[in-house]
mmCIF file of C-alpha atoms in Angstrom:
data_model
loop_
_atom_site.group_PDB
_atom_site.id
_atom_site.type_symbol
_atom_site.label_atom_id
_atom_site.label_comp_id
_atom_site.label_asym_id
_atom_site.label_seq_id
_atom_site.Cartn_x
_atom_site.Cartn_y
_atom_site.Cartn_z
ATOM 1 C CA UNK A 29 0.000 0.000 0.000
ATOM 2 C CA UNK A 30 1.122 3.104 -0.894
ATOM 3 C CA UNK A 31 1.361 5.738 2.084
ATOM 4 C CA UNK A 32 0.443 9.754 2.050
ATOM 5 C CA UNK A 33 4.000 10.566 2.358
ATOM 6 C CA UNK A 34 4.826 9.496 -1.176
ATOM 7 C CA UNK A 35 1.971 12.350 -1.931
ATOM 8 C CA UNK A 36 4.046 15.352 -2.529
ATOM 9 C CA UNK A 37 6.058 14.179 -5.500
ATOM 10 C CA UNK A 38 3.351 12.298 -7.205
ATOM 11 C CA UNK A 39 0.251 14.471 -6.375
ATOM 12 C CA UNK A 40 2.207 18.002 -6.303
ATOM 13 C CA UNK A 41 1.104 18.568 -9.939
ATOM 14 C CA UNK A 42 -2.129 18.291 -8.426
ATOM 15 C CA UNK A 43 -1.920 21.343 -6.279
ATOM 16 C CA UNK A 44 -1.439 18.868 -2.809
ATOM 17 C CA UNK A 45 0.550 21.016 -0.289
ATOM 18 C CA UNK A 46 1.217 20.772 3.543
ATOM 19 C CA UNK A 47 -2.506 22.151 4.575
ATOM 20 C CA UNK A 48 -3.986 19.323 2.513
ATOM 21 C CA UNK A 49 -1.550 16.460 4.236
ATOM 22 C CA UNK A 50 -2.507 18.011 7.400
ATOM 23 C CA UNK A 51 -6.236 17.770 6.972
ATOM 24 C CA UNK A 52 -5.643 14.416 5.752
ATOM 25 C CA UNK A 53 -3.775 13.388 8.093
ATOM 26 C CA UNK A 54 -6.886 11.669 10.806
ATOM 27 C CA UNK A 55 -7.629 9.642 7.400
ATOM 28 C CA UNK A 56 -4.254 8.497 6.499
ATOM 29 C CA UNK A 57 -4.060 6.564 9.991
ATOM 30 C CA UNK A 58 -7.292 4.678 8.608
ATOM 31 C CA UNK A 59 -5.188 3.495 6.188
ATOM 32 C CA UNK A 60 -6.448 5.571 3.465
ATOM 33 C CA UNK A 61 -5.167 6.723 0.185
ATOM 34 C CA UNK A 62 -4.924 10.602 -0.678
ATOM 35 C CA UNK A 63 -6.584 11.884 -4.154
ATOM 36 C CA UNK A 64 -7.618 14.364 -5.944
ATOM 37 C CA UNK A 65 -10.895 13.932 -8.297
ATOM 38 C CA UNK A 66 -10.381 14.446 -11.613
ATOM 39 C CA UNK A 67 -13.486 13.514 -13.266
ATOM 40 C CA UNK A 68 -17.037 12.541 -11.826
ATOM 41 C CA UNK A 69 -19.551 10.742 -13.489
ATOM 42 C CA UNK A 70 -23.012 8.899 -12.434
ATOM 43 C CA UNK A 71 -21.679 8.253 -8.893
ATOM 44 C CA UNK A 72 -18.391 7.211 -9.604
ATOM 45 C CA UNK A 73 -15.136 9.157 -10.122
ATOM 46 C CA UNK A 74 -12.073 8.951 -11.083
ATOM 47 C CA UNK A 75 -9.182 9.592 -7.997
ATOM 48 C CA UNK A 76 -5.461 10.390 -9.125
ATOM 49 C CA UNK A 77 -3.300 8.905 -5.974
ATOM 50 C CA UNK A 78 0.191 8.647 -4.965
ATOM 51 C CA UNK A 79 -0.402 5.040 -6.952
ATOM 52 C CA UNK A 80 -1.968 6.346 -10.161
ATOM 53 C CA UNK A 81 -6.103 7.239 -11.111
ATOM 54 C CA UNK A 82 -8.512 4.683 -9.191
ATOM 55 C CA UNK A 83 -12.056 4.071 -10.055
ATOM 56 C CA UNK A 84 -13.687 4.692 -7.164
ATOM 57 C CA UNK A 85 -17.807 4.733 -6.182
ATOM 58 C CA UNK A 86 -18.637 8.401 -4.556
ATOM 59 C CA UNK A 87 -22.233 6.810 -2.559
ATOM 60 C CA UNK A 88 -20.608 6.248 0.736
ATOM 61 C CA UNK A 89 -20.341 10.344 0.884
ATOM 62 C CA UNK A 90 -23.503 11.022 -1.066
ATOM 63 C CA UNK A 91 -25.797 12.964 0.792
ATOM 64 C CA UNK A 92 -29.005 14.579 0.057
ATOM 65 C CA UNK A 93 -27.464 18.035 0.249
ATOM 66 C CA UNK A 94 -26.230 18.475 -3.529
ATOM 67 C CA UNK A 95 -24.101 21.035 -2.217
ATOM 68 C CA UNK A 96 -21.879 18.172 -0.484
ATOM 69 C CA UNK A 97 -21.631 15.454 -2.939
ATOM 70 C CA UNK A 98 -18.189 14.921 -4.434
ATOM 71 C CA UNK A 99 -17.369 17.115 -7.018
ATOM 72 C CA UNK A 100 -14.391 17.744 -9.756
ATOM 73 C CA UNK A 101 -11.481 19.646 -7.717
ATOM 74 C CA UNK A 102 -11.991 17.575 -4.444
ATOM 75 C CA UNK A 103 -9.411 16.375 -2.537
ATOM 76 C CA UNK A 104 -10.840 13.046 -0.755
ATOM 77 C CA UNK A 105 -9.889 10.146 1.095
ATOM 78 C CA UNK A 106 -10.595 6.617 -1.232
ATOM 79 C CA UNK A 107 -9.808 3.288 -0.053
ATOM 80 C CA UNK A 108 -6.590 1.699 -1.202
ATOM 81 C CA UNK A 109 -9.129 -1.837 -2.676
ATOM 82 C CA UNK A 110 -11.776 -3.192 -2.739
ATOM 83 C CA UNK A 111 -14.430 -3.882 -5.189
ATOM 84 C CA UNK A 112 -16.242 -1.124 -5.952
ATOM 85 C CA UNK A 113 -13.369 1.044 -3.916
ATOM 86 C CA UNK A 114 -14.987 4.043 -1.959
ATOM 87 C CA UNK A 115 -14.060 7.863 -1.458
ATOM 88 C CA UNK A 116 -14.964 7.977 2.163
ATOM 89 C CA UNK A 117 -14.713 11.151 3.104
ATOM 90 C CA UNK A 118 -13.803 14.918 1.564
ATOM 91 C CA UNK A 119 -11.431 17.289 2.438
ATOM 92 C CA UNK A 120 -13.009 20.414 3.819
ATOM 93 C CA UNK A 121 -12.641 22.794 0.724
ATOM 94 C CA UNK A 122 -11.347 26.142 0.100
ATOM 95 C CA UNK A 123 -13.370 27.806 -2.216
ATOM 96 C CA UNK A 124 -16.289 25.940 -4.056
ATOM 97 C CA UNK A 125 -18.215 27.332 -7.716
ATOM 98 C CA UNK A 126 -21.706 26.818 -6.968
ATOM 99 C CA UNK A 127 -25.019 28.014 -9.079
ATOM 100 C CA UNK A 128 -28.649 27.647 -8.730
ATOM 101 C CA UNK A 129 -30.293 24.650 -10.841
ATOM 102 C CA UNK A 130 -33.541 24.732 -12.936
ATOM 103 C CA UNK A 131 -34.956 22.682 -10.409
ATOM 104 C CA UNK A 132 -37.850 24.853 -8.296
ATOM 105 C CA UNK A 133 -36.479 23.288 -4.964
ATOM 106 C CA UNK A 134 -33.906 26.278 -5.444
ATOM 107 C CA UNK A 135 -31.115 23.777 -4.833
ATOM 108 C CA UNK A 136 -27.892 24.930 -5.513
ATOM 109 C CA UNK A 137 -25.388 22.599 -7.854
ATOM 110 C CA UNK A 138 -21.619 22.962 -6.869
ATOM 111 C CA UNK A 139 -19.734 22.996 -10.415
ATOM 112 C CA UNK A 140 -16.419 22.663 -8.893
ATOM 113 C CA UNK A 141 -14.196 22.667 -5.658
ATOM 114 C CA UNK A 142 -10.514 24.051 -4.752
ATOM 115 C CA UNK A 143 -10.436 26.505 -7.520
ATOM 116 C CA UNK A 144 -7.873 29.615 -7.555
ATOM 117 C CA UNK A 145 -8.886 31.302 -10.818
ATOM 118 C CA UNK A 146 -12.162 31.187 -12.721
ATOM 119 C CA UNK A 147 -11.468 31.613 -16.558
ATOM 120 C CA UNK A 148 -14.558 33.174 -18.187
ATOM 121 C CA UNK A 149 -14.195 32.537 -21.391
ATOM 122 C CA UNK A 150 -16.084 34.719 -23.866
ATOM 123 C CA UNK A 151 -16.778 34.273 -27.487
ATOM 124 C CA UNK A 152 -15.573 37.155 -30.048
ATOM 125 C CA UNK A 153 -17.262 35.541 -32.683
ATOM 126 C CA UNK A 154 -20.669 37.180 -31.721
ATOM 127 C CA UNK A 155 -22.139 39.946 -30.117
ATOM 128 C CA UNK A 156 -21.185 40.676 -26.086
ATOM 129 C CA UNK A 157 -23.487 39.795 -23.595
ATOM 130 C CA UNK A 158 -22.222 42.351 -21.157
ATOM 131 C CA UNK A 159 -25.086 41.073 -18.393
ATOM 132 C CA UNK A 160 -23.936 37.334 -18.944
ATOM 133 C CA UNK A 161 -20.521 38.450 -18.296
ATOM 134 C CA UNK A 162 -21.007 40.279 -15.203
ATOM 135 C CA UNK A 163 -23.702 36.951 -14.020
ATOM 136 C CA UNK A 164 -20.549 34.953 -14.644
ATOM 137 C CA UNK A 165 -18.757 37.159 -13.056
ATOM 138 C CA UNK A 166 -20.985 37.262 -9.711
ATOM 139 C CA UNK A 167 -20.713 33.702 -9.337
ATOM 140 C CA UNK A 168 -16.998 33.947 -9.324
ATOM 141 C CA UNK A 169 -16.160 36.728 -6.910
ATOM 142 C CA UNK A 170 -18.835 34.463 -4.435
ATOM 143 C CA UNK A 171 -16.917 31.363 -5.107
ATOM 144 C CA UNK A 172 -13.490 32.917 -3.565
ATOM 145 C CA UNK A 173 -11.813 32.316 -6.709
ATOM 146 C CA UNK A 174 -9.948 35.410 -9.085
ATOM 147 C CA UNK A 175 -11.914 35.788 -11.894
ATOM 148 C CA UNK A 176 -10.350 36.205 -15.247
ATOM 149 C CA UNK A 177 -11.927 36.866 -18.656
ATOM 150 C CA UNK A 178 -10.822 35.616 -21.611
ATOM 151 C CA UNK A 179 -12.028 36.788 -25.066
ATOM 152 C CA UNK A 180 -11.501 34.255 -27.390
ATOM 153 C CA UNK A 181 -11.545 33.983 -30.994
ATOM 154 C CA UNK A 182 -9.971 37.253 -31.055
ATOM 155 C CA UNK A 183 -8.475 36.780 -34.690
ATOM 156 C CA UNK A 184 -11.908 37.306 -36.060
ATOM 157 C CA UNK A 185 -11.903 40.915 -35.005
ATOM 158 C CA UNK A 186 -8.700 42.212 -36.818
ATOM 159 C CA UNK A 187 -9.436 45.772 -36.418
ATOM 160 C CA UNK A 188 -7.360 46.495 -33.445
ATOM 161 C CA UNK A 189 -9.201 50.358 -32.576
ATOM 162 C CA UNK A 190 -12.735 47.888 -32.213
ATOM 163 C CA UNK A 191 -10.921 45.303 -30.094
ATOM 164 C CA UNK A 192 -9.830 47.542 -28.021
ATOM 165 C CA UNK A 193 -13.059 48.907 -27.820
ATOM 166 C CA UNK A 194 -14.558 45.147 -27.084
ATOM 167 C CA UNK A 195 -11.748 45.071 -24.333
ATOM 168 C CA UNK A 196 -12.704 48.379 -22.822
ATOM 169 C CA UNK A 197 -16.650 47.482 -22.568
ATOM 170 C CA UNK A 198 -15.840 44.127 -20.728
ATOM 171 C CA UNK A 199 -13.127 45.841 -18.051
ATOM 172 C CA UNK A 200 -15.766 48.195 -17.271
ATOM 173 C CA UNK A 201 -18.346 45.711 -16.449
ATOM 174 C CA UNK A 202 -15.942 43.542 -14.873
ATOM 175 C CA UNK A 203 -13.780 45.942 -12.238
ATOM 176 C CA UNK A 204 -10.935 44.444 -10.398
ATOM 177 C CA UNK A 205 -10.301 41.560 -13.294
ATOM 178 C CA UNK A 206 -8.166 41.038 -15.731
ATOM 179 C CA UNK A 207 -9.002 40.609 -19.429
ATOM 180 C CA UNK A 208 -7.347 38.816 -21.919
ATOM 181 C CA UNK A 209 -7.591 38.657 -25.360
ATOM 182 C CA UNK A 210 -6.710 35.320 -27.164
ATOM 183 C CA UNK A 211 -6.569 33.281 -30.268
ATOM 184 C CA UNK A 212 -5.949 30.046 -29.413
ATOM 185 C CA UNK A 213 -5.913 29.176 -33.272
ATOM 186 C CA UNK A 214 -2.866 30.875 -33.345
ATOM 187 C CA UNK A 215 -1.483 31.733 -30.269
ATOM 188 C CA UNK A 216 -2.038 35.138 -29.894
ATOM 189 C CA UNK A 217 -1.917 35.736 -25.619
ATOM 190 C CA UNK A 218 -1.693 32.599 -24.956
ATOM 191 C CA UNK A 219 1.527 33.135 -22.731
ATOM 192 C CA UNK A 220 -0.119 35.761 -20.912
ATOM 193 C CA UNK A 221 -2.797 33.278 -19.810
ATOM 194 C CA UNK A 222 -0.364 30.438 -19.472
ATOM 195 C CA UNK A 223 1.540 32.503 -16.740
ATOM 196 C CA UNK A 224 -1.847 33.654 -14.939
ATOM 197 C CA UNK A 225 -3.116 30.347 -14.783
ATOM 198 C CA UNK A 226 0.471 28.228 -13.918
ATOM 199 C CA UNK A 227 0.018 27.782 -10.259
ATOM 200 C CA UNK A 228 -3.411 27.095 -8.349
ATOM 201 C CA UNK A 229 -5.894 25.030 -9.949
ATOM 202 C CA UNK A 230 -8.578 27.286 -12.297
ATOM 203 C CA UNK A 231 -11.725 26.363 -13.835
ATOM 204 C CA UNK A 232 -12.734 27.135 -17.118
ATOM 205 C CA UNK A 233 -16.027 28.940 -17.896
ATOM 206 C CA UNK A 234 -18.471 30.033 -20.123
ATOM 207 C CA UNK A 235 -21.114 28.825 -22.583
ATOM 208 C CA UNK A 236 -20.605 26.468 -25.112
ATOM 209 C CA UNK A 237 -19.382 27.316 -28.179
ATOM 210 C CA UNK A 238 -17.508 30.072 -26.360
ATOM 211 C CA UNK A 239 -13.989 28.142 -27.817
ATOM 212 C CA UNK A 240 -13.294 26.285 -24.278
ATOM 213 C CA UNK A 241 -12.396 23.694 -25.282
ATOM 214 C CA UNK A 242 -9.577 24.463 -28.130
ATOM 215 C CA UNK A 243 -8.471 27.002 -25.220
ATOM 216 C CA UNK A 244 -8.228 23.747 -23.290
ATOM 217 C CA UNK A 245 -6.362 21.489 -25.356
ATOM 218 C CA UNK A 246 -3.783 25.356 -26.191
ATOM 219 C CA UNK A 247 -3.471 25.015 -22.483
ATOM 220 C CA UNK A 248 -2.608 21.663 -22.041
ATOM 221 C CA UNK A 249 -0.504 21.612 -25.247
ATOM 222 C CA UNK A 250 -2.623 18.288 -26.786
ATOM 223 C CA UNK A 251 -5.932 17.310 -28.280
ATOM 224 C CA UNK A 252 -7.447 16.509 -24.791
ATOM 225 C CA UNK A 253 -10.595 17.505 -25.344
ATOM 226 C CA UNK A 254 -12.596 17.312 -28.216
ATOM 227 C CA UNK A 255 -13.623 20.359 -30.791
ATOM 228 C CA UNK A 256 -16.544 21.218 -32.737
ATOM 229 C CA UNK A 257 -17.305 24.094 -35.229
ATOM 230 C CA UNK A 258 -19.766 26.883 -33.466
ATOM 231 C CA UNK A 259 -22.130 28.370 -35.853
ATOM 232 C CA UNK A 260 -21.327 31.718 -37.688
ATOM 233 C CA UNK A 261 -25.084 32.999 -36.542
ATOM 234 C CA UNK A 262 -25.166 32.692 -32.754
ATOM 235 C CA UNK A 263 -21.637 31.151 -31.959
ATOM 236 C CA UNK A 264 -23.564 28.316 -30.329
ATOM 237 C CA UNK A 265 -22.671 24.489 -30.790
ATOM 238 C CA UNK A 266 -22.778 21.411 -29.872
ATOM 239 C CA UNK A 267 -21.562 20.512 -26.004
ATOM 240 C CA UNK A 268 -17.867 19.342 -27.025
ATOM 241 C CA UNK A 269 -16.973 18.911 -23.202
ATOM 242 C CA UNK A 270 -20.083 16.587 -21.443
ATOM 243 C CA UNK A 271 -18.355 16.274 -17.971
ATOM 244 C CA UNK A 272 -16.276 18.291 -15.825
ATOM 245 C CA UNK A 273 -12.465 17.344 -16.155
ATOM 246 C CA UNK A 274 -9.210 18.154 -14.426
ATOM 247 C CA UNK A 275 -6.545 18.063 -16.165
ATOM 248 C CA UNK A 276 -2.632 18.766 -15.101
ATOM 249 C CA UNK A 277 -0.866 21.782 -17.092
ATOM 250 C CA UNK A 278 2.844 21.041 -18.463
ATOM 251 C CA UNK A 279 3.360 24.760 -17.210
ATOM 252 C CA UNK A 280 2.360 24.275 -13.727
ATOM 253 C CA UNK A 281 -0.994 24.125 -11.878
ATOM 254 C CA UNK A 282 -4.218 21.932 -13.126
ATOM 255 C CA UNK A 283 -6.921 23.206 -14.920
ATOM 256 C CA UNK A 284 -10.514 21.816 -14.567
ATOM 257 C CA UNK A 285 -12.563 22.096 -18.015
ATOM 258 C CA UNK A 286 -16.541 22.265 -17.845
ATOM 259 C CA UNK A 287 -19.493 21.789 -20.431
ATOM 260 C CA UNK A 288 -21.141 25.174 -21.922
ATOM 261 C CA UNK A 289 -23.606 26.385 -19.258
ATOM 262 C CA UNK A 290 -27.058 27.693 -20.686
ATOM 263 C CA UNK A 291 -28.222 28.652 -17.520
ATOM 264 C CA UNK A 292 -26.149 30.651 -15.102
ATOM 265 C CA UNK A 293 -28.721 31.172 -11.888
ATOM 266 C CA UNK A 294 -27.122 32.615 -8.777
ATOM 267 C CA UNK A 295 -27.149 30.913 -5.539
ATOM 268 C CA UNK A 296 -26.782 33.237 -2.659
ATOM 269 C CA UNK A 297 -24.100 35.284 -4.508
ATOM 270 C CA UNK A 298 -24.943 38.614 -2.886
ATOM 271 C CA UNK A 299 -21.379 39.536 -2.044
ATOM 272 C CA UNK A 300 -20.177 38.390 -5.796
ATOM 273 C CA UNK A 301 -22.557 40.680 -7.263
ATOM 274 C CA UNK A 302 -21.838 43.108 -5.138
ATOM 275 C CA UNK A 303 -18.202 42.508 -6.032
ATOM 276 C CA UNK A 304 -19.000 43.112 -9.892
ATOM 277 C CA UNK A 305 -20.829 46.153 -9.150
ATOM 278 C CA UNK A 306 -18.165 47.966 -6.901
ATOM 279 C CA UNK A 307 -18.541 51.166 -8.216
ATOM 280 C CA UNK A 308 -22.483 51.000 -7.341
ATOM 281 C CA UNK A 309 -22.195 49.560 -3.714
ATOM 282 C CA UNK A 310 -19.891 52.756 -3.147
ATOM 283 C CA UNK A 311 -21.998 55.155 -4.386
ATOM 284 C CA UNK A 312 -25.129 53.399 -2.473
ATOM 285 C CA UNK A 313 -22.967 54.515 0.921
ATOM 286 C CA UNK A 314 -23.764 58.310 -0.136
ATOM 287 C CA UNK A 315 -27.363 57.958 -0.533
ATOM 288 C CA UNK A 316 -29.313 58.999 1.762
ATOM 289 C CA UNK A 317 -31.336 55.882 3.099
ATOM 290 C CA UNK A 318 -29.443 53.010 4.141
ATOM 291 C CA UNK A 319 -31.848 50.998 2.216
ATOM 292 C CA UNK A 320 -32.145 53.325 -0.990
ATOM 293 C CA UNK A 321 -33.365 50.892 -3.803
ATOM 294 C CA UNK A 322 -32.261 53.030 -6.275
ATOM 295 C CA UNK A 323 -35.417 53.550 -7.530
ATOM 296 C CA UNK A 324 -37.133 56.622 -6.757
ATOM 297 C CA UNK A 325 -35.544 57.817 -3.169
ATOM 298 C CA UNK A 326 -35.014 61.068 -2.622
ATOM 299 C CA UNK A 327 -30.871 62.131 -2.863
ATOM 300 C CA UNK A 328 -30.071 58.995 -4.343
ATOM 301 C CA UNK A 329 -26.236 58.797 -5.120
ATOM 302 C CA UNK A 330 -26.650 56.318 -7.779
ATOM 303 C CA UNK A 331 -29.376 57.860 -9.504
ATOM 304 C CA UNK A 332 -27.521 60.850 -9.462
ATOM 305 C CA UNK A 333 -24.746 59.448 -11.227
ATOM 306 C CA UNK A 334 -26.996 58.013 -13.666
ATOM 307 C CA UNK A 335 -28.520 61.652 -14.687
ATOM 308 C CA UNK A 336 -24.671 63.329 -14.551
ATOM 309 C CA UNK A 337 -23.547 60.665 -16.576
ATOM 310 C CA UNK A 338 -20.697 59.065 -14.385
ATOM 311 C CA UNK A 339 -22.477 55.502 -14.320
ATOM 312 C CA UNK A 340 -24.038 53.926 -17.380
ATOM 313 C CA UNK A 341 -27.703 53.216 -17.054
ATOM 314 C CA UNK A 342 -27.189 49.371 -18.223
ATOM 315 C CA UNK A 343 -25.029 48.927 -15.196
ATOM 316 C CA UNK A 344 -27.750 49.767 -12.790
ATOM 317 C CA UNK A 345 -30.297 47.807 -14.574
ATOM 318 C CA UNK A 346 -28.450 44.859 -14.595
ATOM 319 C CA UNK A 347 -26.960 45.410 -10.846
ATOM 320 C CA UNK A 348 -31.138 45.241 -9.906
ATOM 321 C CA UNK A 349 -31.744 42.567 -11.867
ATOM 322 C CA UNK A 350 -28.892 40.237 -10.231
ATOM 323 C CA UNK A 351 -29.671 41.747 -7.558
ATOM 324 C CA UNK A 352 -33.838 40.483 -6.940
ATOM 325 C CA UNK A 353 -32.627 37.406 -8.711
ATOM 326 C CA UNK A 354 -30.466 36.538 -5.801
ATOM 327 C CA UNK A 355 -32.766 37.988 -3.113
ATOM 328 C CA UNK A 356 -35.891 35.892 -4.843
ATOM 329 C CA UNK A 357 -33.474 32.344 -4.421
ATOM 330 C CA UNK A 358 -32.274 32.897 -0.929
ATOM 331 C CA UNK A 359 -35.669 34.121 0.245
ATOM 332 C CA UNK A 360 -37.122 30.790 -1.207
ATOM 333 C CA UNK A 361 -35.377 28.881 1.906
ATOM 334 C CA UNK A 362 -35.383 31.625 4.113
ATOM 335 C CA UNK A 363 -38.952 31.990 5.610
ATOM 336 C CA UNK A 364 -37.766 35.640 7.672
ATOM 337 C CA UNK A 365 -36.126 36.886 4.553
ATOM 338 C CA UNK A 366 -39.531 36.335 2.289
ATOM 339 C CA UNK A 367 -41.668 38.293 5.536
ATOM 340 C CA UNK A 368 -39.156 41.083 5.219
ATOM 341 C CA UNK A 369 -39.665 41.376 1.806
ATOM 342 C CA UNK A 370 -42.958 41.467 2.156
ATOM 343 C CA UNK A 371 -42.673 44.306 4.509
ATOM 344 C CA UNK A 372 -40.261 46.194 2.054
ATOM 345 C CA UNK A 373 -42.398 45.852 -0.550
ATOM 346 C CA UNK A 374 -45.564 47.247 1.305
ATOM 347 C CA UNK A 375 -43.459 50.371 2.724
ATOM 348 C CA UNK A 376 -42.405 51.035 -0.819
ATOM 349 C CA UNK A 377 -45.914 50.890 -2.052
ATOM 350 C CA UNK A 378 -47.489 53.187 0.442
ATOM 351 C CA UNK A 379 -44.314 55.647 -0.093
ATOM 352 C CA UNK A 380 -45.339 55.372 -4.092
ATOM 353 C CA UNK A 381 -48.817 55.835 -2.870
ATOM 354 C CA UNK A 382 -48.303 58.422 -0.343
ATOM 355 C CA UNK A 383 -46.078 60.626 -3.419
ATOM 356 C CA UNK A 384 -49.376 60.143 -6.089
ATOM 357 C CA UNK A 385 -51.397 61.853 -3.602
ATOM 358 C CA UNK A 386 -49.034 64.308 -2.761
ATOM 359 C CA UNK A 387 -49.181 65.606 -6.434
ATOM 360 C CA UNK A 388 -52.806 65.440 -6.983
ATOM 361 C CA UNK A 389 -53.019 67.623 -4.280
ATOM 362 C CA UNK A 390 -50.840 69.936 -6.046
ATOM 363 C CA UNK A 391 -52.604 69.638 -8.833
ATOM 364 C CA UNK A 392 -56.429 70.197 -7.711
#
């Protein structure tokens, strides 16, 4: 049997440092193996371990929370035989990408664990979506992880005055992050991203089509994963990438590939979005109600900088619109929070009220 102090050479790669051999330690005098998953699929997984990948059955940690079932990124404790093996226990993680499903249990779904970076990777090939960018974007900032935009496809704008234009619109909807431009066709900025991404472990984002996974296999320096053409119209295709894969850079650190996401829901992300919308949140401390909604308060900062022109009106709509999405999904579990919505909503009403009478007043 292979031991956990033969990790460091063989999972190092891996991201496995002294914090992770100390929180495994209580498992490794069960007699268990150290891993990291690289790949989960239908309640099994695959483990890389001091001894090489293991196939290993994730039910003996499944629970009904699907915010704790083992994920891609997780570093776990897996029996050294058996048949099936077990993981039979996870590591307590570090930072963990999580978004709401479709499902109307408002259950969150936890995309990936132990992640450093989040690469949000944007198609040039179409118009921006400035509001999916800045959704992505929320999630990221929640997760604990860096976020990092890539524009890719960026040989198929070769007017470099309107790509810098492109780049401009995204780094003002995305303050605080970086953002690349790349052509992973030829190369262009790849060895910006290269360095960014060689240490930690990052995920790669965005919806399909969006050229993940030919940024993937630039990364990785092989025809990993496989490619498909997007269409010309929409710069949608077919899911190349169907489960969420880790995979080890030549460079340094590991990089954890994911299938296109349609949907993008937030799940309790109110400091991520809050995070996107910086400029916003510090304008909000100059209004004059703690509370100010933005929406028809008297001295109201934001508004203000709305009408004077310092802060585009699609930022504020958007920063509402994350904004209720997230307050509708926590209040859904959170029986106080729906009352004092309630409540907010009623005040505002009567204020609305209360102002409409005001000015017929005026007016007769």
């Amino acid at each position: 049997m292979t031991s956990s102090s033969a990790a460091p050479s063989a999972l190092a790669p891996y991201g496995w440092d002294d914090a992770w051999a100390d929180a495994f330690s209580p498992y490794e005098a069960e007699g268990l193996l150290p891993g990291r998953v690289i790949r989960v699929d239908r309640g099994q997984c695959d483990v890389v371990t001091p001894g090489g990948v293991l196939r290993a059955d994730t039910a003996f940690v499944t629970p009904h929370d699907p915010l704790r079932v083992v994920c891609t990124g997780d570093w776990v404790a897996v029996e050294p035989g058996g048949n099936p093996r077990y993981v039979r226990a996870y590591l307590p993680r570090r930072t963990s990408f999580v978004r709401s499903t479709s499902s109307k249990r408002s259950e969150g779904q936890i995309l990936a664990a132990n992640v450093d970076h989040a690469v949000i990777a944007v198609s040039l090939a179409v118009e921006l979506d400035l509001g999916r960018v800045e959704r992505f974007l929320a999630l990221a900032w929640e997760s604990g992880a860096q976020p990092v935009v890539v524009l890719t496809k960026a040989d198929l704008v070769p007017d470099p005055v309107t790509l810098a234009h492109l780049v401009q619109d995204v780094e003002t909807s995305a303050p605080g992050v970086p953002v690349l431009t790349v052509s992973a066709l030829h190369g262009d900025g790849l060895d910006t991203l290269v360095a960014l991404v060689g240490s930690g472990t990052s995920v790669l984002l965005g919806q399909s089509g969006a050229g993940k996974s030919t940024l993937a296999n630039a990364l990785v320096g092989e025809d990993v994963m496989d490619v498909r053409a997007a269409r010309d119209v929409d710069g949608k295709g077919r899911h190349t990438t169907t489960t969420r894969n880790l995979l080890a850079l030549p460079s340094g650190g590991v990089l954890i590939d994911t299938p296109g996401l349609r949907g993008v829901g937030l799940f309790d992300a109110g400091g991520g979005v809050g995070q996107v919308f910086s400029e916003i949140e510090e304008l909000a401390e100059r209004c004059r109600f703690h509370d100010c909604s933005h929406e028809s308060e008297p001295c109201c900062a934001v508004r203000t900088a709305v009408e004077d022109g310092e802060l585009p009106v699609r930022r504020l709509e958007s920063y509402r619109k994350l904004m209720r999405e997230n307050q509708w999904i926590v209040a859904k579990t959170d029986a106080r929070l729906r009352s004092e919505i309630k409540k907010d909503w009623k005040r505002k009403h009567a204020q609305g009220r209360a102002a409409m009478e005001a000015k017929r007043g005026r007016w007769s």
